[in-house]
Coordinates of C-alpha atoms and ligand atoms in Angstrom, one line a residue:
M1 CA -25.4 11.0 6.8
K2 CA -22.5 12.1 9.0
P3 CA -20.0 14.4 7.1
I4 CA -16.3 13.9 6.8
E5 CA -14.3 14.8 9.3
E6 CA -11.5 16.9 8.6
L7 CA -12.8 17.3 5.0
D8 CA -12.6 21.3 5.1
A9 CA -9.1 21.3 6.4
V10 CA -8.1 18.8 3.8
L11 CA -9.3 21.0 0.9
K12 CA -7.4 24.2 2.9
A13 CA -3.9 22.5 3.0
L14 CA -4.4 21.6 -0.7
N15 CA -5.8 25.1 -2.0
L16 CA -8.9 23.6 -3.0
N17 CA -12.6 25.5 -2.6
S18 CA -16.0 24.6 -3.0
E19 CA -15.9 25.6 -6.7
N20 CA -12.5 24.6 -8.4
P21 CA -11.7 25.5 -12.1
G22 CA -10.4 21.9 -13.7
V23 CA -7.9 23.3 -16.5
S24 CA -4.8 24.9 -16.2
D25 CA -2.5 26.0 -18.5
G26 CA 0.0 26.4 -15.5
E27 CA -0.1 30.1 -15.2
S28 CA -4.2 30.5 -14.7
W29 CA -7.5 28.3 -13.9
F30 CA -10.3 28.1 -16.5
G31 CA -12.9 25.7 -17.4
T32 CA -15.6 26.2 -19.8
G33 CA -17.4 22.8 -20.1
K34 CA -19.7 20.8 -17.8
T35 CA -19.8 21.3 -14.1
I36 CA -19.5 18.4 -12.3
D37 CA -19.4 17.6 -8.5
S38 CA -17.1 15.3 -6.7
I39 CA -18.9 12.9 -4.8
S40 CA -17.0 10.9 -1.8
P41 CA -17.9 7.3 -2.1
I42 CA -17.6 7.2 1.8
N43 CA -20.5 8.4 2.5
G44 CA -22.2 10.1 -0.6
Q45 CA -21.2 13.7 0.3
V46 CA -20.3 16.3 -2.2
I47 CA -16.5 17.1 -1.8
A48 CA -16.4 20.5 -4.4
K49 CA -17.7 21.6 -7.5
V50 CA -15.1 21.2 -10.3
M51 CA -15.8 23.3 -14.2
Q52 CA -14.4 20.9 -16.2
G53 CA -12.4 21.4 -19.7
S54 CA -13.6 21.5 -23.1
P55 CA -12.4 21.3 -26.6
E56 CA -11.6 24.9 -26.6
D57 CA -10.2 24.7 -23.5
Y58 CA -7.8 22.0 -24.5
E59 CA -6.9 24.1 -27.7
R60 CA -5.9 26.8 -25.3
L61 CA -3.1 24.4 -23.7
I62 CA -1.1 23.2 -26.3
P63 CA 0.7 26.8 -28.3
K64 CA 1.7 27.1 -24.4
M65 CA 3.4 23.6 -23.8
E66 CA 5.0 23.7 -27.2
E67 CA 6.5 27.0 -26.0
A68 CA 7.6 26.0 -22.8
F69 CA 9.4 22.6 -24.4
C70 CA 11.3 25.0 -26.2
V71 CA 12.7 26.0 -22.9
W72 CA 12.7 22.8 -21.2
R73 CA 14.3 20.4 -23.6
S74 CA 17.5 22.8 -23.5
V75 CA 17.7 22.5 -19.6
P76 CA 20.5 20.2 -19.0
A77 CA 19.2 16.9 -17.4
P78 CA 20.7 16.8 -14.0
K79 CA 19.2 20.8 -13.5
R80 CA 15.5 19.2 -14.5
G81 CA 16.1 16.4 -12.1
E82 CA 16.5 19.1 -9.3
I83 CA 13.3 20.4 -10.1
V84 CA 11.9 17.0 -9.8
R85 CA 13.6 16.8 -6.4
Q86 CA 12.1 19.7 -5.3
L87 CA 8.4 18.4 -6.4
G88 CA 9.5 15.2 -4.3
H89 CA 9.7 18.0 -1.2
A90 CA 6.9 19.6 -1.8
L91 CA 5.5 16.4 -1.9
R92 CA 6.5 15.4 1.3
D93 CA 5.1 18.3 3.0
K94 CA 1.7 17.7 1.4
K95 CA 1.7 13.8 2.1
D96 CA -0.9 14.0 5.0
A97 CA -3.8 15.9 3.2
L98 CA -2.9 14.8 -0.3
G99 CA -3.3 11.1 1.0
K100 CA -6.2 11.9 2.9
L101 CA -8.1 13.5 -0.1
V102 CA -7.1 10.4 -2.4
T103 CA -9.2 8.1 0.3
I104 CA -11.8 11.2 0.5
E105 CA -12.3 11.1 -3.3
M106 CA -12.0 7.2 -4.3
G107 CA -12.3 5.6 -1.2
K108 CA -9.3 3.5 -0.6
S109 CA -7.9 3.0 3.0
I110 CA -5.9 5.6 4.3
Q111 CA -2.8 3.1 4.9
E112 CA -2.8 3.0 0.8
G113 CA -3.8 6.7 0.1
W114 CA -0.6 7.9 2.1
G115 CA 0.9 4.9 0.4
E116 CA 0.4 6.3 -2.9
V117 CA 1.5 9.8 -2.2
Q118 CA 4.8 7.8 -1.2
E119 CA 5.1 6.2 -4.1
M120 CA 4.9 9.6 -5.6
I121 CA 8.2 10.7 -3.8
D122 CA 9.8 7.4 -4.2
I123 CA 9.2 8.3 -7.9
C124 CA 10.4 11.5 -8.2
D125 CA 13.8 10.5 -5.9
L126 CA 14.2 7.6 -8.6
A127 CA 13.8 10.3 -11.1
V128 CA 16.4 12.6 -9.9
G129 CA 18.7 9.9 -9.8
Q130 CA 17.9 8.9 -13.4
S131 CA 18.6 12.5 -14.6
R132 CA 22.3 11.9 -14.4
M133 CA 22.2 8.4 -16.2
L134 CA 20.5 8.7 -19.4
Y135 CA 23.1 6.4 -20.8
G136 CA 23.4 6.0 -24.9
V137 CA 25.6 3.0 -26.1
Q138 CA 28.7 3.8 -28.0
T139 CA 30.5 1.6 -30.5
H140 CA 33.6 1.2 -32.8
S141 CA 33.0 2.2 -36.3
E142 CA 34.3 -0.2 -39.2
R143 CA 35.7 3.1 -40.6
P144 CA 39.1 4.6 -39.9
N145 CA 38.7 7.5 -37.7
H146 CA 35.2 7.8 -37.2
R147 CA 33.1 7.4 -33.7
M148 CA 29.6 6.1 -33.0
Y149 CA 27.4 6.2 -30.5
E150 CA 23.3 7.0 -29.4
Q151 CA 22.3 9.6 -27.9
W152 CA 18.9 10.2 -26.1
H153 CA 16.5 13.1 -27.2
P154 CA 13.3 14.6 -25.8
L155 CA 9.9 13.9 -27.4
G156 CA 7.7 16.9 -26.7
I157 CA 4.3 16.9 -25.0
V158 CA 3.2 13.4 -23.7
G159 CA -0.2 13.4 -22.7
I160 CA -1.2 11.2 -19.3
I161 CA -4.4 9.6 -19.3
S162 CA -5.4 7.9 -16.1
A163 CA -7.4 5.5 -14.2
F164 CA -9.6 6.2 -10.9
N165 CA -8.4 3.7 -9.0
F166 CA -4.4 5.1 -8.5
P167 CA -5.9 9.2 -8.9
V168 CA -1.9 10.4 -8.4
A169 CA 0.3 7.7 -8.4
V170 CA 0.0 7.2 -12.2
W171 CA 0.7 11.0 -13.1
A172 CA 3.8 10.9 -10.8
W173 CA 5.2 7.9 -12.4
N174 CA 4.5 9.4 -15.9
L175 CA 5.4 13.0 -15.0
A176 CA 8.6 12.4 -12.9
I177 CA 10.4 10.4 -15.4
A178 CA 9.2 12.7 -18.7
L179 CA 10.6 15.2 -16.8
I180 CA 14.2 14.3 -16.5
A181 CA 13.7 13.2 -20.5
G182 CA 12.9 16.9 -21.2
D183 CA 9.4 16.4 -22.1
V184 CA 6.3 18.7 -21.0
C185 CA 2.9 16.8 -19.6
L186 CA -0.6 17.2 -20.2
W187 CA -2.9 15.2 -17.8
K188 CA -6.6 14.0 -18.5
P189 CA -7.5 12.2 -15.4
A190 CA -10.1 10.0 -14.5
S191 CA -13.6 11.9 -14.1
A192 CA -14.5 10.2 -10.4
V193 CA -11.2 12.1 -9.3
P194 CA -10.9 15.4 -10.5
L195 CA -10.2 17.3 -7.0
T196 CA -6.8 15.0 -6.3
A197 CA -5.4 16.1 -9.7
I198 CA -6.1 19.8 -9.4
A199 CA -4.1 19.6 -6.1
C200 CA -1.4 18.0 -7.7
Q201 CA -1.1 20.1 -10.4
K202 CA -1.4 22.9 -7.7
I203 CA 1.6 21.8 -5.9
F204 CA 3.8 21.3 -9.0
E205 CA 2.9 24.8 -10.1
S206 CA 4.1 26.5 -7.1
V207 CA 7.5 24.6 -7.8
L208 CA 7.3 25.7 -11.5
K209 CA 7.1 29.2 -10.0
M210 CA 9.5 29.2 -7.4
N211 CA 12.2 28.5 -10.1
G212 CA 11.1 31.0 -13.0
L213 CA 10.4 28.2 -15.1
P214 CA 7.5 28.5 -17.9
S215 CA 4.5 27.1 -15.8
A216 CA 3.3 25.1 -18.9
I217 CA 5.6 22.5 -18.6
S218 CA 3.1 20.6 -16.7
T219 CA -0.8 21.4 -17.5
L220 CA -4.0 19.8 -16.5
I221 CA -7.5 19.1 -18.0
T222 CA -10.6 17.4 -16.7
G223 CA -13.5 16.2 -18.6
K224 CA -14.9 13.7 -20.2
G225 CA -12.9 10.8 -21.4
S226 CA -14.4 10.0 -24.7
E227 CA -14.4 13.7 -25.8
L228 CA -11.1 15.0 -24.9
G229 CA -9.3 11.5 -25.1
D230 CA -10.5 11.5 -28.3
L231 CA -8.8 15.1 -29.1
L232 CA -5.4 14.2 -27.3
T233 CA -4.6 10.6 -29.4
E234 CA -6.1 12.2 -32.3
D235 CA -3.5 15.2 -32.1
P236 CA 0.2 14.6 -34.1
R237 CA 1.7 17.4 -31.7
V238 CA 1.2 15.0 -28.5
K239 CA 4.4 13.0 -29.2
L240 CA 3.5 9.8 -26.5
I241 CA 0.2 9.4 -24.9
S242 CA 0.9 7.4 -21.3
Y243 CA -2.8 5.5 -20.7
T244 CA -3.5 3.4 -18.1
G245 CA -7.1 2.4 -18.2
S246 CA -9.4 -0.6 -19.2
T247 CA -8.1 -2.5 -22.0
H248 CA -11.4 -2.0 -23.8
I249 CA -10.6 2.0 -24.0
G250 CA -6.9 1.0 -24.7
K251 CA -7.8 -0.6 -27.5
R252 CA -9.0 2.1 -29.2
I253 CA -6.4 4.8 -28.1
S254 CA -3.9 1.6 -29.3
E255 CA -5.8 2.1 -32.8
R256 CA -6.3 6.0 -32.7
V257 CA -2.9 6.8 -32.1
G258 CA -1.0 3.8 -34.4
K259 CA -3.4 5.3 -37.1
R260 CA -1.3 8.6 -37.4
L261 CA 2.5 6.4 -36.1
G262 CA 2.4 7.9 -32.9
K263 CA 4.0 6.7 -30.0
T264 CA 2.4 4.9 -26.7
I265 CA 2.8 3.1 -23.5
L266 CA -0.6 0.9 -22.9
E267 CA -0.9 0.0 -19.1
L268 CA -4.1 -1.6 -19.3
G269 CA -6.4 -4.5 -17.0
G270 CA -4.8 -7.5 -15.4
N271 CA -6.6 -10.5 -14.4
N272 CA -3.9 -11.3 -11.8
A273 CA -3.2 -15.4 -10.2
I274 CA -1.7 -16.6 -7.8
I275 CA -0.8 -20.6 -7.3
V276 CA -0.2 -22.5 -4.2
T277 CA 1.5 -25.6 -4.6
A278 CA 1.2 -28.3 -1.7
K279 CA 5.1 -27.3 -0.5
A280 CA 4.2 -23.3 0.0
D281 CA 3.5 -21.7 3.5
L282 CA 0.3 -21.7 3.4
K283 CA -0.2 -19.2 6.0
L284 CA 2.3 -17.1 4.1
A285 CA -0.1 -17.6 0.8
A286 CA -3.4 -17.2 2.8
K287 CA -1.9 -13.5 4.0
N288 CA -0.8 -12.9 0.3
V289 CA -4.0 -13.7 -1.4
L290 CA -6.0 -11.6 1.5
F291 CA -4.2 -8.7 0.6
G292 CA -3.9 -8.9 -3.0
A293 CA -8.0 -9.7 -3.2
I294 CA -9.1 -7.2 -0.8
G295 CA -6.7 -4.3 -1.0
T296 CA -8.4 -0.8 -2.7
A297 CA -11.3 -3.3 -2.5
G298 CA -10.4 -5.3 -5.1
Q299 CA -9.8 -2.3 -7.7
R300 CA -6.2 -2.2 -8.0
C301 CA -4.7 -3.7 -12.0
T302 CA -2.6 -5.6 -9.8
T303 CA -5.7 -7.7 -7.7
T304 CA -5.2 -10.9 -7.1
R305 CA -8.5 -12.2 -8.7
R306 CA -7.7 -15.8 -9.4
V307 CA -5.9 -18.0 -6.7
I308 CA -5.0 -21.4 -8.0
V309 CA -4.2 -24.1 -5.5
E310 CA -3.0 -27.8 -5.4
D311 CA -5.6 -30.9 -4.5
S312 CA -4.4 -32.0 -1.5
I313 CA -4.0 -29.1 0.6
Y314 CA -7.1 -27.3 -1.7
D315 CA -9.2 -27.7 1.5
E316 CA -7.1 -26.5 4.4
F317 CA -6.1 -23.7 2.4
S318 CA -9.9 -22.9 1.3
D319 CA -10.4 -22.9 5.3
L320 CA -7.8 -20.8 6.5
L321 CA -8.5 -18.3 3.8
Q322 CA -12.4 -18.1 5.0
K323 CA -11.2 -17.1 8.3
Y324 CA -9.3 -14.7 7.0
Y325 CA -12.0 -13.2 5.2
D326 CA -14.2 -13.1 8.2
K327 CA -11.9 -10.9 9.8
V328 CA -12.0 -8.4 7.4
T329 CA -13.2 -5.0 8.7
I330 CA -14.9 -2.9 6.1
G331 CA -15.7 0.9 6.7
N332 CA -15.1 4.5 6.5
P333 CA -11.6 4.1 5.0
I334 CA -10.4 7.4 6.6
N335 CA -10.7 5.2 10.4
E336 CA -7.1 3.4 10.2
S337 CA -8.8 0.1 11.6
N338 CA -10.5 -0.8 8.4
L339 CA -9.0 -2.5 5.9
M340 CA -11.5 -2.2 3.2
G341 CA -13.6 0.9 2.2
P342 CA -16.3 1.6 -0.5
L343 CA -16.2 0.5 -3.6
V344 CA -15.6 4.0 -6.3
D345 CA -19.2 4.2 -7.3
S346 CA -22.7 2.6 -7.6
T347 CA -21.6 1.0 -11.0
A348 CA -18.9 -0.4 -9.7
V349 CA -21.1 -2.0 -6.9
N350 CA -23.4 -3.4 -9.7
N351 CA -20.8 -4.5 -12.2
L352 CA -19.8 -7.0 -8.9
F353 CA -23.3 -8.2 -8.7
T354 CA -23.8 -8.8 -12.2
A355 CA -20.4 -11.0 -12.2
I356 CA -22.2 -12.8 -9.6
E357 CA -25.0 -13.6 -11.7
A358 CA -22.7 -14.8 -14.3
V359 CA -20.7 -16.9 -12.1
E360 CA -23.7 -18.5 -10.6
K361 CA -24.9 -19.0 -14.2
Q362 CA -21.6 -20.7 -15.5
G363 CA -21.4 -23.1 -12.6
G364 CA -19.6 -21.5 -10.2
R365 CA -20.5 -22.2 -6.4
L366 CA -20.0 -18.9 -3.8
L367 CA -18.4 -19.7 -0.7
K368 CA -18.6 -15.8 0.2
K369 CA -22.0 -14.2 -1.5
P370 CA -20.9 -10.5 -1.6
E371 CA -23.8 -8.2 0.5
R372 CA -24.6 -4.4 0.3
L373 CA -23.8 -3.1 3.5
E374 CA -26.3 -0.6 4.3
G375 CA -27.2 2.1 7.6
D376 CA -25.8 4.9 8.6
A377 CA -22.0 4.0 9.2
Y378 CA -22.0 2.6 4.9
S379 CA -24.4 5.1 3.6
G380 CA -23.3 6.4 0.0
D381 CA -24.8 2.6 -1.1
C382 CA -21.0 1.6 -2.3
Y383 CA -19.9 -0.8 0.8
V384 CA -19.9 -4.5 0.3
T385 CA -18.5 -7.8 1.5
P386 CA -15.9 -9.3 -0.2
A387 CA -17.0 -12.4 -2.5
L388 CA -15.4 -15.2 -2.6
A389 CA -16.4 -18.0 -5.3
E390 CA -15.3 -21.6 -6.3
V391 CA -14.5 -22.4 -10.0
D392 CA -13.6 -25.6 -11.9
D393 CA -11.4 -23.5 -14.3
N394 CA -11.1 -20.7 -16.1
L395 CA -15.0 -19.7 -16.8
P396 CA -15.8 -17.2 -19.7
I397 CA -16.6 -14.7 -16.5
V398 CA -13.0 -15.9 -14.4
C399 CA -11.7 -14.7 -17.9
E400 CA -13.1 -10.8 -17.4
E401 CA -11.7 -8.4 -15.4
T402 CA -14.4 -8.0 -12.4
F403 CA -13.0 -4.3 -11.1
A404 CA -14.3 -5.5 -7.5
P405 CA -13.4 -7.4 -4.7
L406 CA -14.6 -11.1 -6.1
L407 CA -12.1 -13.4 -5.9
Y408 CA -11.9 -17.2 -7.6
L409 CA -10.1 -20.4 -6.2
I410 CA -9.7 -23.1 -8.8
R411 CA -8.2 -26.7 -7.8
Y412 CA -5.5 -28.0 -9.4
S413 CA -4.2 -31.7 -9.7
G414 CA -1.5 -32.2 -12.0
G415 CA 1.9 -31.0 -12.1
I416 CA 3.6 -27.8 -12.2
Q417 CA 3.3 -26.8 -15.9
E418 CA -0.5 -27.4 -16.0
V419 CA -0.7 -25.4 -13.3
I420 CA 1.1 -22.3 -15.1
D421 CA -1.1 -22.7 -18.2
I422 CA -4.2 -22.4 -16.1
Q423 CA -2.9 -19.3 -15.2
N424 CA -1.4 -18.2 -18.3
G425 CA -5.1 -19.4 -19.8
V426 CA -6.6 -15.8 -19.9
P427 CA -6.3 -12.9 -22.2
Q428 CA -4.6 -10.4 -19.9
G429 CA -0.9 -10.7 -18.5
L430 CA -0.4 -8.0 -16.1
S431 CA 1.2 -9.6 -12.8
S432 CA 1.2 -13.2 -11.1
A433 CA 2.4 -15.4 -8.3
I434 CA 3.3 -18.8 -6.7
F435 CA 3.6 -19.9 -3.5
T436 CA 6.1 -22.8 -2.9
N437 CA 9.5 -23.8 -0.9
D438 CA 10.5 -25.8 -3.8
L439 CA 13.1 -24.3 -5.8
R440 CA 12.2 -26.3 -9.4
E441 CA 8.6 -25.4 -9.1
S442 CA 9.5 -21.4 -9.0
E443 CA 12.0 -21.3 -11.3
Q444 CA 10.1 -23.5 -14.1
F445 CA 7.3 -20.8 -12.7
L446 CA 9.9 -18.1 -13.6
S447 CA 11.0 -19.9 -16.8
A448 CA 10.9 -19.5 -20.6
T449 CA 7.6 -21.7 -20.1
G450 CA 6.8 -19.9 -17.0
S451 CA 4.5 -17.3 -16.1
D452 CA 3.3 -15.3 -19.5
C453 CA 2.8 -12.1 -17.1
G454 CA 4.9 -8.7 -17.1
I455 CA 5.7 -9.6 -13.4
A456 CA 6.1 -12.7 -11.7
N457 CA 6.8 -12.9 -8.0
V458 CA 8.2 -16.2 -5.8
N459 CA 6.4 -16.1 -2.4
V460 CA 5.1 -12.4 -2.9
G461 CA 1.7 -11.5 -3.6
T462 CA 0.5 -9.7 -7.4
S463 CA -0.2 -6.3 -6.1
G464 CA 1.8 -3.8 -4.6
A465 CA 4.9 -3.6 -7.2
E466 CA 7.8 -1.9 -6.2
I467 CA 9.2 1.3 -8.6
G468 CA 12.5 0.2 -8.6
L469 CA 11.9 -2.4 -12.2
A470 CA 9.7 -2.1 -14.7
F471 CA 6.0 -2.0 -14.2
G472 CA 3.7 -3.3 -17.0
G473 CA 1.8 -5.9 -18.1
E474 CA 1.9 -8.2 -21.6
K475 CA -1.3 -9.4 -23.6
E476 CA -4.1 -7.4 -23.4
T477 CA -2.5 -5.6 -20.6
G478 CA -1.1 -3.6 -23.6
G479 CA 2.9 -4.1 -23.4
G480 CA 3.8 -0.6 -21.7
R481 CA 6.3 0.0 -19.2
E482 CA 6.6 2.7 -16.6
S483 CA 8.8 3.4 -13.6
G484 CA 12.4 2.3 -12.9
S485 CA 15.0 0.3 -15.0
D486 CA 15.0 1.5 -18.5
A487 CA 11.2 2.6 -18.8
W488 CA 12.9 6.4 -19.1
K489 CA 13.8 5.3 -22.6
A490 CA 9.5 5.4 -23.8
Y491 CA 9.9 9.3 -22.8
M492 CA 12.4 10.0 -25.7
R493 CA 13.8 9.7 -28.6
R494 CA 17.0 8.0 -29.8
Q495 CA 19.5 9.0 -32.2
T496 CA 22.4 7.3 -34.2
N497 CA 25.4 9.9 -34.9
T498 CA 28.3 8.5 -36.7
I499 CA 31.6 11.2 -36.5
N500 CA 33.9 11.1 -39.3
W501 CA 37.4 13.4 -38.2
S502 CA 39.7 11.6 -40.5
G503 CA 39.3 14.3 -43.4
E504 CA 38.4 11.7 -46.1
T505 CA 34.6 10.1 -47.4
I506 CA 34.5 6.5 -46.3
L507 CA 31.7 4.5 -47.2
A508 CA 30.2 1.8 -45.3
Q509 CA 30.6 -2.0 -46.3
G510 CA 33.5 -1.1 -48.3
I511 CA 31.4 1.0 -51.2
E512 CA 34.0 3.1 -53.5
F513 CA 32.1 5.8 -55.0
D514 CA 34.7 7.5 -57.4
Ligands
NAD601 P1 -11.2 3.6 -18.1 O1 -10.7 3.2 -18.9 O2 -12.9 4.0 -17.9 O3 -10.6 5.0 -18.0 C1 -9.8 5.4 -17.8 C2 -9.3 7.0 -18.4 O4 -9.3 6.8 -19.9 C3 -9.8 7.8 -17.7 O5 -9.2 8.6 -17.5 C4 -11.0 8.2 -18.6 O6 -11.7 9.3 -18.8 C5 -10.0 8.6 -20.2 N1 -11.1 7.9 -21.2 C6 -12.6 7.5 -21.5 N2 -12.7 7.2 -22.8 C7 -11.9 7.8 -23.4 C8 -11.2 7.9 -24.8 N3 -12.3 7.6 -25.8 N4 -10.2 8.3 -25.0 C9 -9.2 8.6 -24.4 N5 -9.2 8.5 -22.9 C10 -10.3 7.8 -22.3 O7 -10.4 2.8 -16.7 P2 -10.9 3.1 -14.8 O8 -12.1 2.6 -14.8 O9 -10.8 4.7 -14.6 O10 -9.5 2.5 -14.1 C11 -10.0 1.0 -14.2 C12 -9.1 0.4 -15.1 O11 -7.5 0.6 -15.2 C13 -9.0 -1.1 -15.1 O12 -9.4 -2.1 -15.6 C14 -7.5 -1.3 -14.4 O13 -6.8 -2.7 -14.2 C15 -6.5 -0.3 -15.3 N6 -5.7 0.3 -14.5 C16 -4.4 -0.5 -15.2 C17 -3.4 0.0 -14.5 C18 -2.1 -1.0 -15.0 O14 -1.0 -0.4 -14.7 N7 -2.3 -1.8 -16.0 C19 -3.4 0.6 -13.2 C20 -4.2 1.3 -13.2 C21 -5.8 1.0 -13.5

């Protein structure tokens, strides 16, 4: 096993050590839970140790955060935006090292590792502008000399529970917007990627310290999801849970938070399809399908999992796509010439092969059978070749999200509404796309009878959304929205105000009470 070059330099640049406490109240670092190794899927090497948090550690964080909230909620929103602007700059300074650590700890290609940090910077920029645009509406009262308007106030403590596949961006999407909203944030990252979380928390702590602000505005607890997650979801002091992860756990969270009538943002699993009609530019479509299916080794919530192709162009498209598949370079993701790195761990690899068995059992045909890659260049046991399967319909296994590079090719022969119905015929509703140069087809795809997903694109693939508008999906994807547009409203509470300057008591609806 060849050690990862630059590992020491990356750890040093991010103030990480060979052993790291995994809990921070903003001021001090500790961790009285189990110590774990953070292992790189690149080669199975231990990157560093992390002392995870315990329920007792969790209890230490909350009172400090409540105190910090009392200060932060009264800081004017544009001034809160200024702190987020400084965070964006601190991230620019660390972009190279943080992007590399994302790649080392999670396994995505270095281009995508840097891209993820860029997304953090972008959301900070968006949040700075948003901090001056927390608009509430006003309207005319039915009563003379009265005024009515709506305003938005901070919520309090926001719990951010994130998935392994976007180890840093999901935190930033939530944190940047929650901060300008006046909230304070407690982050529980996925257990596979604790070091990137510790690095991010350290970067933001230095910004808070420089500004003399209470450091518990942002806290971190690493550890087991079932143990710490249950504490967070049950705790009425945590006003909003923003959860990104599998639908299975999302349902549990929704139930637990719902029981106490708390708020949630749920960003759950996807099962995203691209429709390719006879009017499509096939090369454009095939390139987008390839990036969508094998980018991040098929481990994005927006990964293209199904491609539904019109009968008359099916064979030509399938041949073209298979040629593209043959050119995919797989290997160490730090090497920029590799398009695909390893899966996150051996469980993910096993899940892929279990799904392949089910595909074959249910009547699917494998056009590209996945293989485990072995040998020195692939140590760590997490490298596979991407899979391509031909299926007749949305088979039971096709309706599931297999979080791996497994793409289903489906043939359709009906009209545009028939193919839209196939596309919509799965429980998830995150991202979707149509490739066509026919205006009628694309408009129908975007209409009320069209795609039922939160994201619907034309001649743009399913993965790689921009932050300017709201991000999220429908049905079993959970209905949450993050990032741009009016997603900020989920991080605040709405208040309707009526002000009487008439000097008289005038009741609404003309009611007399004398
Ligand atoms: P996961 O559901 O296994 O874990 C996600 C987070 O939940 C982790 O931090 C985990 O520790 C925590 N957790 C586990 N049990 C918990 C509990 N009982 N209560 C509270 N938290 C608990 O997901 P994963 O494997 O890390 O990520 C992959 C999944 O995330 C895929 O389904 C993917 O589609 C989804 N995802 C969705 C989006 C989106 O925006 N829709 C983005 C990224 C990932």
